Amino acid sequence: MAELILGGQKSGKSRRAELLARDWLAGDTGRSAVLIATAHGHDAEMRARIARHRSDRAARVPGLATVEEPLRLAETITALGTPHTLLVVDCLTLWLTNQLMPLAGPACSAAELEAAQQALEQAVRGARGPLLLVGNEIGLGVIPMGREVRAFVDALGTLNQRMAACCARVTLMAAGLPLVLKDEPA
């Protein structure tokens, strides 16, 4: 079963995914869990943030392994997924940022982005085990002034809709509290 966990910054979405992973691991000694991290440590603040997240995760969920993959998300989900492995993708927003605003080289084209999103949809629908996708919901605020920022907000909204259609469960986090938006039987 796949679940999309959306929310604003510091809404509790990553913590919810980690706690679900902890519960998954506690349910059976034959289970494993892997976090697929999509962030780049491109500056000192981001490197410190990543280090803090690693430390916090290790304390909250000691059995949660981490794989860093900023771009090849569909391939990584397909390669790591098994019926006894829970995958946590944190986060879709940074994955999209890496596609549209890479640190090195040009942004992907519209056709490349579409192909990457189609591959991600296939990977989510074909996941062989449980999958938690974490992403930001940023379209609730004021409309951004800049064309590039509006385009990104639009692209993220579209990605969130596509992933929601692929997932049996969709949860919106606000103030650390989950609001279930979709819950289809497995």
PDB file of C-alpha atoms in Angstrom:
ATOM      1  CA  MET A   1       0.000   0.000   0.000  1.00  0.00           C
ATOM      2  CA  ALA A   2       1.241   3.497  -0.811  1.00  0.00           C
ATOM      3  CA  GLU A   3       0.519   6.603   1.248  1.00  0.00           C
ATOM      4  CA  LEU A   4       1.158  10.219   0.288  1.00  0.00           C
ATOM      5  CA  ILE A   5       1.833  12.462   3.298  1.00  0.00           C
ATOM      6  CA  LEU A   6       1.537  16.152   2.466  1.00  0.00           C
ATOM      7  CA  GLY A   7       1.925  19.252   4.590  1.00  0.00           C
ATOM      8  CA  GLY A   8       3.591  22.587   4.974  1.00  0.00           C
ATOM      9  CA  GLN A   9       7.070  23.154   6.317  1.00  0.00           C
ATOM     10  CA  LYS A  10       7.402  21.812   9.894  1.00  0.00           C
ATOM     11  CA  SER A  11       3.866  20.358   9.748  1.00  0.00           C
ATOM     12  CA  GLY A  12       4.973  16.956  11.065  1.00  0.00           C
ATOM     13  CA  LYS A  13       4.919  15.086   7.749  1.00  0.00           C
ATOM     14  CA  SER A  14       8.439  13.619   8.010  1.00  0.00           C
ATOM     15  CA  ARG A  15       7.948  12.742  11.654  1.00  0.00           C
ATOM     16  CA  ARG A  16       4.703  10.919  10.766  1.00  0.00           C
ATOM     17  CA  ALA A  17       6.498   8.896   8.091  1.00  0.00           C
ATOM     18  CA  GLU A  18       9.271   8.032  10.544  1.00  0.00           C
ATOM     19  CA  LEU A  19       6.794   6.933  13.217  1.00  0.00           C
ATOM     20  CA  LEU A  20       4.956   4.762  10.680  1.00  0.00           C
ATOM     21  CA  ALA A  21       8.322   3.227   9.758  1.00  0.00           C
ATOM     22  CA  ARG A  22       9.073   2.605  13.438  1.00  0.00           C
ATOM     23  CA  ASP A  23       5.704   0.874  13.860  1.00  0.00           C
ATOM     24  CA  TRP A  24       6.325  -1.184  10.697  1.00  0.00           C
ATOM     25  CA  LEU A  25       9.690  -2.369  12.007  1.00  0.00           C
ATOM     26  CA  ALA A  26       8.222  -3.221  15.423  1.00  0.00           C
ATOM     27  CA  GLY A  27       5.555  -5.405  13.803  1.00  0.00           C
ATOM     28  CA  ASP A  28       7.904  -8.196  12.676  1.00  0.00           C
ATOM     29  CA  THR A  29      11.624  -8.922  13.014  1.00  0.00           C
ATOM     30  CA  GLY A  30      11.762  -9.935   9.337  1.00  0.00           C
ATOM     31  CA  ARG A  31      10.907  -6.431   8.161  1.00  0.00           C
ATOM     32  CA  SER A  32      13.195  -3.636   7.052  1.00  0.00           C
ATOM     33  CA  ALA A  33      12.727   0.050   6.263  1.00  0.00           C
ATOM     34  CA  VAL A  34      14.688   2.371   3.980  1.00  0.00           C
ATOM     35  CA  LEU A  35      14.430   6.136   3.710  1.00  0.00           C
ATOM     36  CA  ILE A  36      15.178   7.473   0.233  1.00  0.00           C
ATOM     37  CA  ALA A  37      16.488  11.004   0.823  1.00  0.00           C
ATOM     38  CA  THR A  38      16.287  13.410  -2.121  1.00  0.00           C
ATOM     39  CA  ALA A  39      18.098  16.437  -0.648  1.00  0.00           C
ATOM     40  CA  HIS A  40      21.419  17.888  -1.813  1.00  0.00           C
ATOM     41  CA  GLY A  41      23.799  19.376   0.755  1.00  0.00           C
ATOM     42  CA  HIS A  42      24.622  22.332  -1.468  1.00  0.00           C
ATOM     43  CA  ASP A  43      25.513  24.852   1.266  1.00  0.00           C
ATOM     44  CA  ALA A  44      26.566  24.872   4.919  1.00  0.00           C
ATOM     45  CA  GLU A  45      23.043  25.422   6.252  1.00  0.00           C
ATOM     46  CA  MET A  46      21.624  22.558   4.181  1.00  0.00           C
ATOM     47  CA  ARG A  47      24.480  20.227   5.161  1.00  0.00           C
ATOM     48  CA  ALA A  48      23.809  21.033   8.834  1.00  0.00           C
ATOM     49  CA  ARG A  49      20.074  20.460   8.319  1.00  0.00           C
ATOM     50  CA  ILE A  50      20.740  17.072   6.675  1.00  0.00           C
ATOM     51  CA  ALA A  51      23.095  16.075   9.520  1.00  0.00           C
ATOM     52  CA  ARG A  52      20.447  17.057  12.086  1.00  0.00           C
ATOM     53  CA  HIS A  53      17.784  15.040  10.246  1.00  0.00           C
ATOM     54  CA  ARG A  54      20.086  11.996  10.135  1.00  0.00           C
ATOM     55  CA  SER A  55      20.759  12.257  13.859  1.00  0.00           C
ATOM     56  CA  ASP A  56      17.100  12.779  14.742  1.00  0.00           C
ATOM     57  CA  ARG A  57      16.008   9.855  12.528  1.00  0.00           C
ATOM     58  CA  ALA A  58      18.617   7.559  14.062  1.00  0.00           C
ATOM     59  CA  ALA A  59      17.287   8.389  17.529  1.00  0.00           C
ATOM     60  CA  ARG A  60      13.610   7.977  16.604  1.00  0.00           C
ATOM     61  CA  VAL A  61      13.912   4.991  14.249  1.00  0.00           C
ATOM     62  CA  PRO A  62      17.215   3.155  14.796  1.00  0.00           C
ATOM     63  CA  GLY A  63      16.453   0.473  12.190  1.00  0.00           C
ATOM     64  CA  LEU A  64      15.701   2.905   9.370  1.00  0.00           C
ATOM     65  CA  ALA A  65      18.430   2.727   6.717  1.00  0.00           C
ATOM     66  CA  THR A  66      19.040   5.723   4.437  1.00  0.00           C
ATOM     67  CA  VAL A  67      19.813   5.880   0.722  1.00  0.00           C
ATOM     68  CA  GLU A  68      20.502   9.252  -0.853  1.00  0.00           C
ATOM     69  CA  GLU A  69      19.058   9.608  -4.356  1.00  0.00           C
ATOM     70  CA  PRO A  70      18.198  13.101  -5.570  1.00  0.00           C
ATOM     71  CA  LEU A  71      17.138  12.250  -9.144  1.00  0.00           C
ATOM     72  CA  ARG A  72      16.576   8.561  -9.975  1.00  0.00           C
ATOM     73  CA  LEU A  73      13.604   8.118  -7.669  1.00  0.00           C
ATOM     74  CA  ALA A  74      11.500   5.716  -9.754  1.00  0.00           C
ATOM     75  CA  GLU A  75      14.463   3.424 -10.349  1.00  0.00           C
ATOM     76  CA  THR A  76      15.391   3.457  -6.664  1.00  0.00           C
ATOM     77  CA  ILE A  77      11.853   2.609  -5.525  1.00  0.00           C
ATOM     78  CA  THR A  78      11.770  -0.277  -7.991  1.00  0.00           C
ATOM     79  CA  ALA A  79      15.229  -1.548  -7.005  1.00  0.00           C
ATOM     80  CA  LEU A  80      14.752  -1.384  -3.217  1.00  0.00           C
ATOM     81  CA  GLY A  81      11.114  -2.389  -2.868  1.00  0.00           C
ATOM     82  CA  THR A  82      10.246  -5.806  -1.474  1.00  0.00           C
ATOM     83  CA  PRO A  83       7.142  -7.099   0.324  1.00  0.00           C
ATOM     84  CA  HIS A  84       9.056  -6.938   3.630  1.00  0.00           C
ATOM     85  CA  THR A  85      10.677  -3.521   3.086  1.00  0.00           C
ATOM     86  CA  LEU A  86       8.919  -0.251   3.816  1.00  0.00           C
ATOM     87  CA  LEU A  87      10.223   2.597   1.662  1.00  0.00           C
ATOM     88  CA  VAL A  88       9.974   6.221   2.791  1.00  0.00           C
ATOM     89  CA  VAL A  89      10.619   8.892   0.150  1.00  0.00           C
ATOM     90  CA  ASP A  90      11.499  12.223   1.756  1.00  0.00           C
ATOM     91  CA  CYS A  91      10.752  14.263  -0.169  1.00  0.00           C
ATOM     92  CA  LEU A  92       8.943  14.661  -3.488  1.00  0.00           C
ATOM     93  CA  THR A  93       9.290  18.450  -3.365  1.00  0.00           C
ATOM     94  CA  LEU A  94      13.090  18.297  -3.306  1.00  0.00           C
ATOM     95  CA  TRP A  95      13.041  15.651  -6.044  1.00  0.00           C
ATOM     96  CA  LEU A  96      11.015  18.025  -8.221  1.00  0.00           C
ATOM     97  CA  THR A  97      13.352  20.888  -7.316  1.00  0.00           C
ATOM     98  CA  ASN A  98      16.301  18.749  -8.416  1.00  0.00           C
ATOM     99  CA  GLN A  99      14.562  18.153 -11.747  1.00  0.00           C
ATOM    100  CA  LEU A 100      13.550  21.765 -12.421  1.00  0.00           C
ATOM    101  CA  MET A 101      16.326  23.713 -10.665  1.00  0.00           C
ATOM    102  CA  PRO A 102      19.426  21.495 -10.563  1.00  0.00           C
ATOM    103  CA  LEU A 103      22.589  22.727  -8.875  1.00  0.00           C
ATOM    104  CA  ALA A 104      24.660  21.835 -11.930  1.00  0.00           C
ATOM    105  CA  GLY A 105      23.556  21.744 -15.532  1.00  0.00           C
ATOM    106  CA  PRO A 106      20.315  22.713 -17.166  1.00  0.00           C
ATOM    107  CA  ALA A 107      16.832  21.962 -15.895  1.00  0.00           C
ATOM    108  CA  CYS A 108      15.084  19.014 -17.443  1.00  0.00           C
ATOM    109  CA  SER A 109      12.797  19.710 -20.365  1.00  0.00           C
ATOM    110  CA  ALA A 110       9.025  19.432 -20.142  1.00  0.00           C
ATOM    111  CA  ALA A 111       9.242  16.090 -21.970  1.00  0.00           C
ATOM    112  CA  GLU A 112      11.931  14.808 -19.583  1.00  0.00           C
ATOM    113  CA  LEU A 113       9.894  15.885 -16.563  1.00  0.00           C
ATOM    114  CA  GLU A 114       6.809  14.162 -17.952  1.00  0.00           C
ATOM    115  CA  ALA A 115       8.803  10.967 -18.541  1.00  0.00           C
ATOM    116  CA  ALA A 116      10.244  11.114 -15.003  1.00  0.00           C
ATOM    117  CA  GLN A 117       6.773  11.609 -13.511  1.00  0.00           C
ATOM    118  CA  GLN A 118       5.320   8.764 -15.573  1.00  0.00           C
ATOM    119  CA  ALA A 119       8.154   6.511 -14.406  1.00  0.00           C
ATOM    120  CA  LEU A 120       7.480   7.567 -10.816  1.00  0.00           C
ATOM    121  CA  GLU A 121       3.765   6.808 -11.205  1.00  0.00           C
ATOM    122  CA  GLN A 122       4.628   3.337 -12.540  1.00  0.00           C
ATOM    123  CA  ALA A 123       7.047   2.727  -9.671  1.00  0.00           C
ATOM    124  CA  VAL A 124       4.469   3.773  -7.069  1.00  0.00           C
ATOM    125  CA  ARG A 125       1.695   1.691  -8.644  1.00  0.00           C
ATOM    126  CA  GLY A 126       4.046  -1.280  -9.009  1.00  0.00           C
ATOM    127  CA  ALA A 127       5.683  -1.051  -5.585  1.00  0.00           C
ATOM    128  CA  ARG A 128       6.212  -4.543  -4.203  1.00  0.00           C
ATOM    129  CA  GLY A 129       5.929  -3.387  -0.587  1.00  0.00           C
ATOM    130  CA  PRO A 130       4.629  -0.516   1.512  1.00  0.00           C
ATOM    131  CA  LEU A 131       5.620   2.962   0.383  1.00  0.00           C
ATOM    132  CA  LEU A 132       5.364   6.350   2.103  1.00  0.00           C
ATOM    133  CA  LEU A 133       5.801   9.458  -0.037  1.00  0.00           C
ATOM    134  CA  VAL A 134       6.429  12.749   1.782  1.00  0.00           C
ATOM    135  CA  GLY A 135       5.890  16.078   0.047  1.00  0.00           C
ATOM    136  CA  ASN A 136       5.086  19.703   0.620  1.00  0.00           C
ATOM    137  CA  GLU A 137       1.739  21.327   0.030  1.00  0.00           C
ATOM    138  CA  ILE A 138       2.757  24.857  -0.912  1.00  0.00           C
ATOM    139  CA  GLY A 139      -0.246  25.975  -2.931  1.00  0.00           C
ATOM    140  CA  LEU A 140      -2.301  27.216   0.020  1.00  0.00           C
ATOM    141  CA  GLY A 141      -0.662  30.614   0.384  1.00  0.00           C
ATOM    142  CA  VAL A 142      -0.532  33.771  -1.662  1.00  0.00           C
ATOM    143  CA  ILE A 143       0.124  33.507  -5.381  1.00  0.00           C
ATOM    144  CA  PRO A 144       3.864  34.075  -5.959  1.00  0.00           C
ATOM    145  CA  MET A 145       4.908  37.168  -7.879  1.00  0.00           C
ATOM    146  CA  GLY A 146       7.598  35.584 -10.073  1.00  0.00           C
ATOM    147  CA  ARG A 147       6.891  33.490 -13.170  1.00  0.00           C
ATOM    148  CA  GLU A 148       9.434  30.796 -12.200  1.00  0.00           C
ATOM    149  CA  VAL A 149       8.012  30.424  -8.694  1.00  0.00           C
ATOM    150  CA  ARG A 150       4.434  30.241 -10.012  1.00  0.00           C
ATOM    151  CA  ALA A 151       5.560  27.576 -12.490  1.00  0.00           C
ATOM    152  CA  PHE A 152       7.146  25.569  -9.670  1.00  0.00           C
ATOM    153  CA  VAL A 153       4.035  25.819  -7.468  1.00  0.00           C
ATOM    154  CA  ASP A 154       1.955  24.649 -10.448  1.00  0.00           C
ATOM    155  CA  ALA A 155       4.350  21.762 -11.164  1.00  0.00           C
ATOM    156  CA  LEU A 156       4.320  20.646  -7.532  1.00  0.00           C
ATOM    157  CA  GLY A 157       0.531  20.814  -7.382  1.00  0.00           C
ATOM    158  CA  THR A 158       0.347  18.643 -10.490  1.00  0.00           C
ATOM    159  CA  LEU A 159       2.886  16.170  -9.065  1.00  0.00           C
ATOM    160  CA  ASN A 160       0.947  15.966  -5.786  1.00  0.00           C
ATOM    161  CA  GLN A 161      -2.276  15.251  -7.678  1.00  0.00           C
ATOM    162  CA  ARG A 162      -0.594  12.541  -9.738  1.00  0.00           C
ATOM    163  CA  MET A 163       0.881  10.877  -6.669  1.00  0.00           C
ATOM    164  CA  ALA A 164      -2.429  11.133  -4.787  1.00  0.00           C
ATOM    165  CA  ALA A 165      -4.108   9.270  -7.642  1.00  0.00           C
ATOM    166  CA  CYS A 166      -1.511   6.472  -7.304  1.00  0.00           C
ATOM    167  CA  CYS A 167      -1.787   6.104  -3.533  1.00  0.00           C
ATOM    168  CA  ALA A 168      -4.439   4.263  -1.567  1.00  0.00           C
ATOM    169  CA  ARG A 169      -4.060   6.709   1.304  1.00  0.00           C
ATOM    170  CA  VAL A 170      -3.417  10.464   1.353  1.00  0.00           C
ATOM    171  CA  THR A 171      -2.811  12.333   4.603  1.00  0.00           C
ATOM    172  CA  LEU A 172      -2.513  16.092   5.087  1.00  0.00           C
ATOM    173  CA  MET A 173      -0.483  17.167   8.114  1.00  0.00           C
ATOM    174  CA  ALA A 174      -1.143  20.420   9.966  1.00  0.00           C
ATOM    175  CA  ALA A 175       0.335  21.338  13.371  1.00  0.00           C
ATOM    176  CA  GLY A 176       1.536  17.754  13.786  1.00  0.00           C
ATOM    177  CA  LEU A 177      -1.971  16.368  13.310  1.00  0.00           C
ATOM    178  CA  PRO A 178      -2.984  14.051  10.462  1.00  0.00           C
ATOM    179  CA  LEU A 179      -6.084  14.661   8.390  1.00  0.00           C
ATOM    180  CA  VAL A 180      -6.909  11.702   6.156  1.00  0.00           C
ATOM    181  CA  LEU A 181      -8.005  12.918   2.719  1.00  0.00           C
ATOM    182  CA  LYS A 182      -8.226   9.541   1.029  1.00  0.00           C
ATOM    183  CA  ASP A 183      -8.330   6.003   2.428  1.00  0.00           C
ATOM    184  CA  GLU A 184      -9.071   3.209  -0.027  1.00  0.00           C
ATOM    185  CA  PRO A 185      -9.090  -0.407   1.126  1.00  0.00           C
ATOM    186  CA  ALA A 186      -5.944  -2.336   0.249  1.00  0.00           C
TER     187      ALA A 186
END
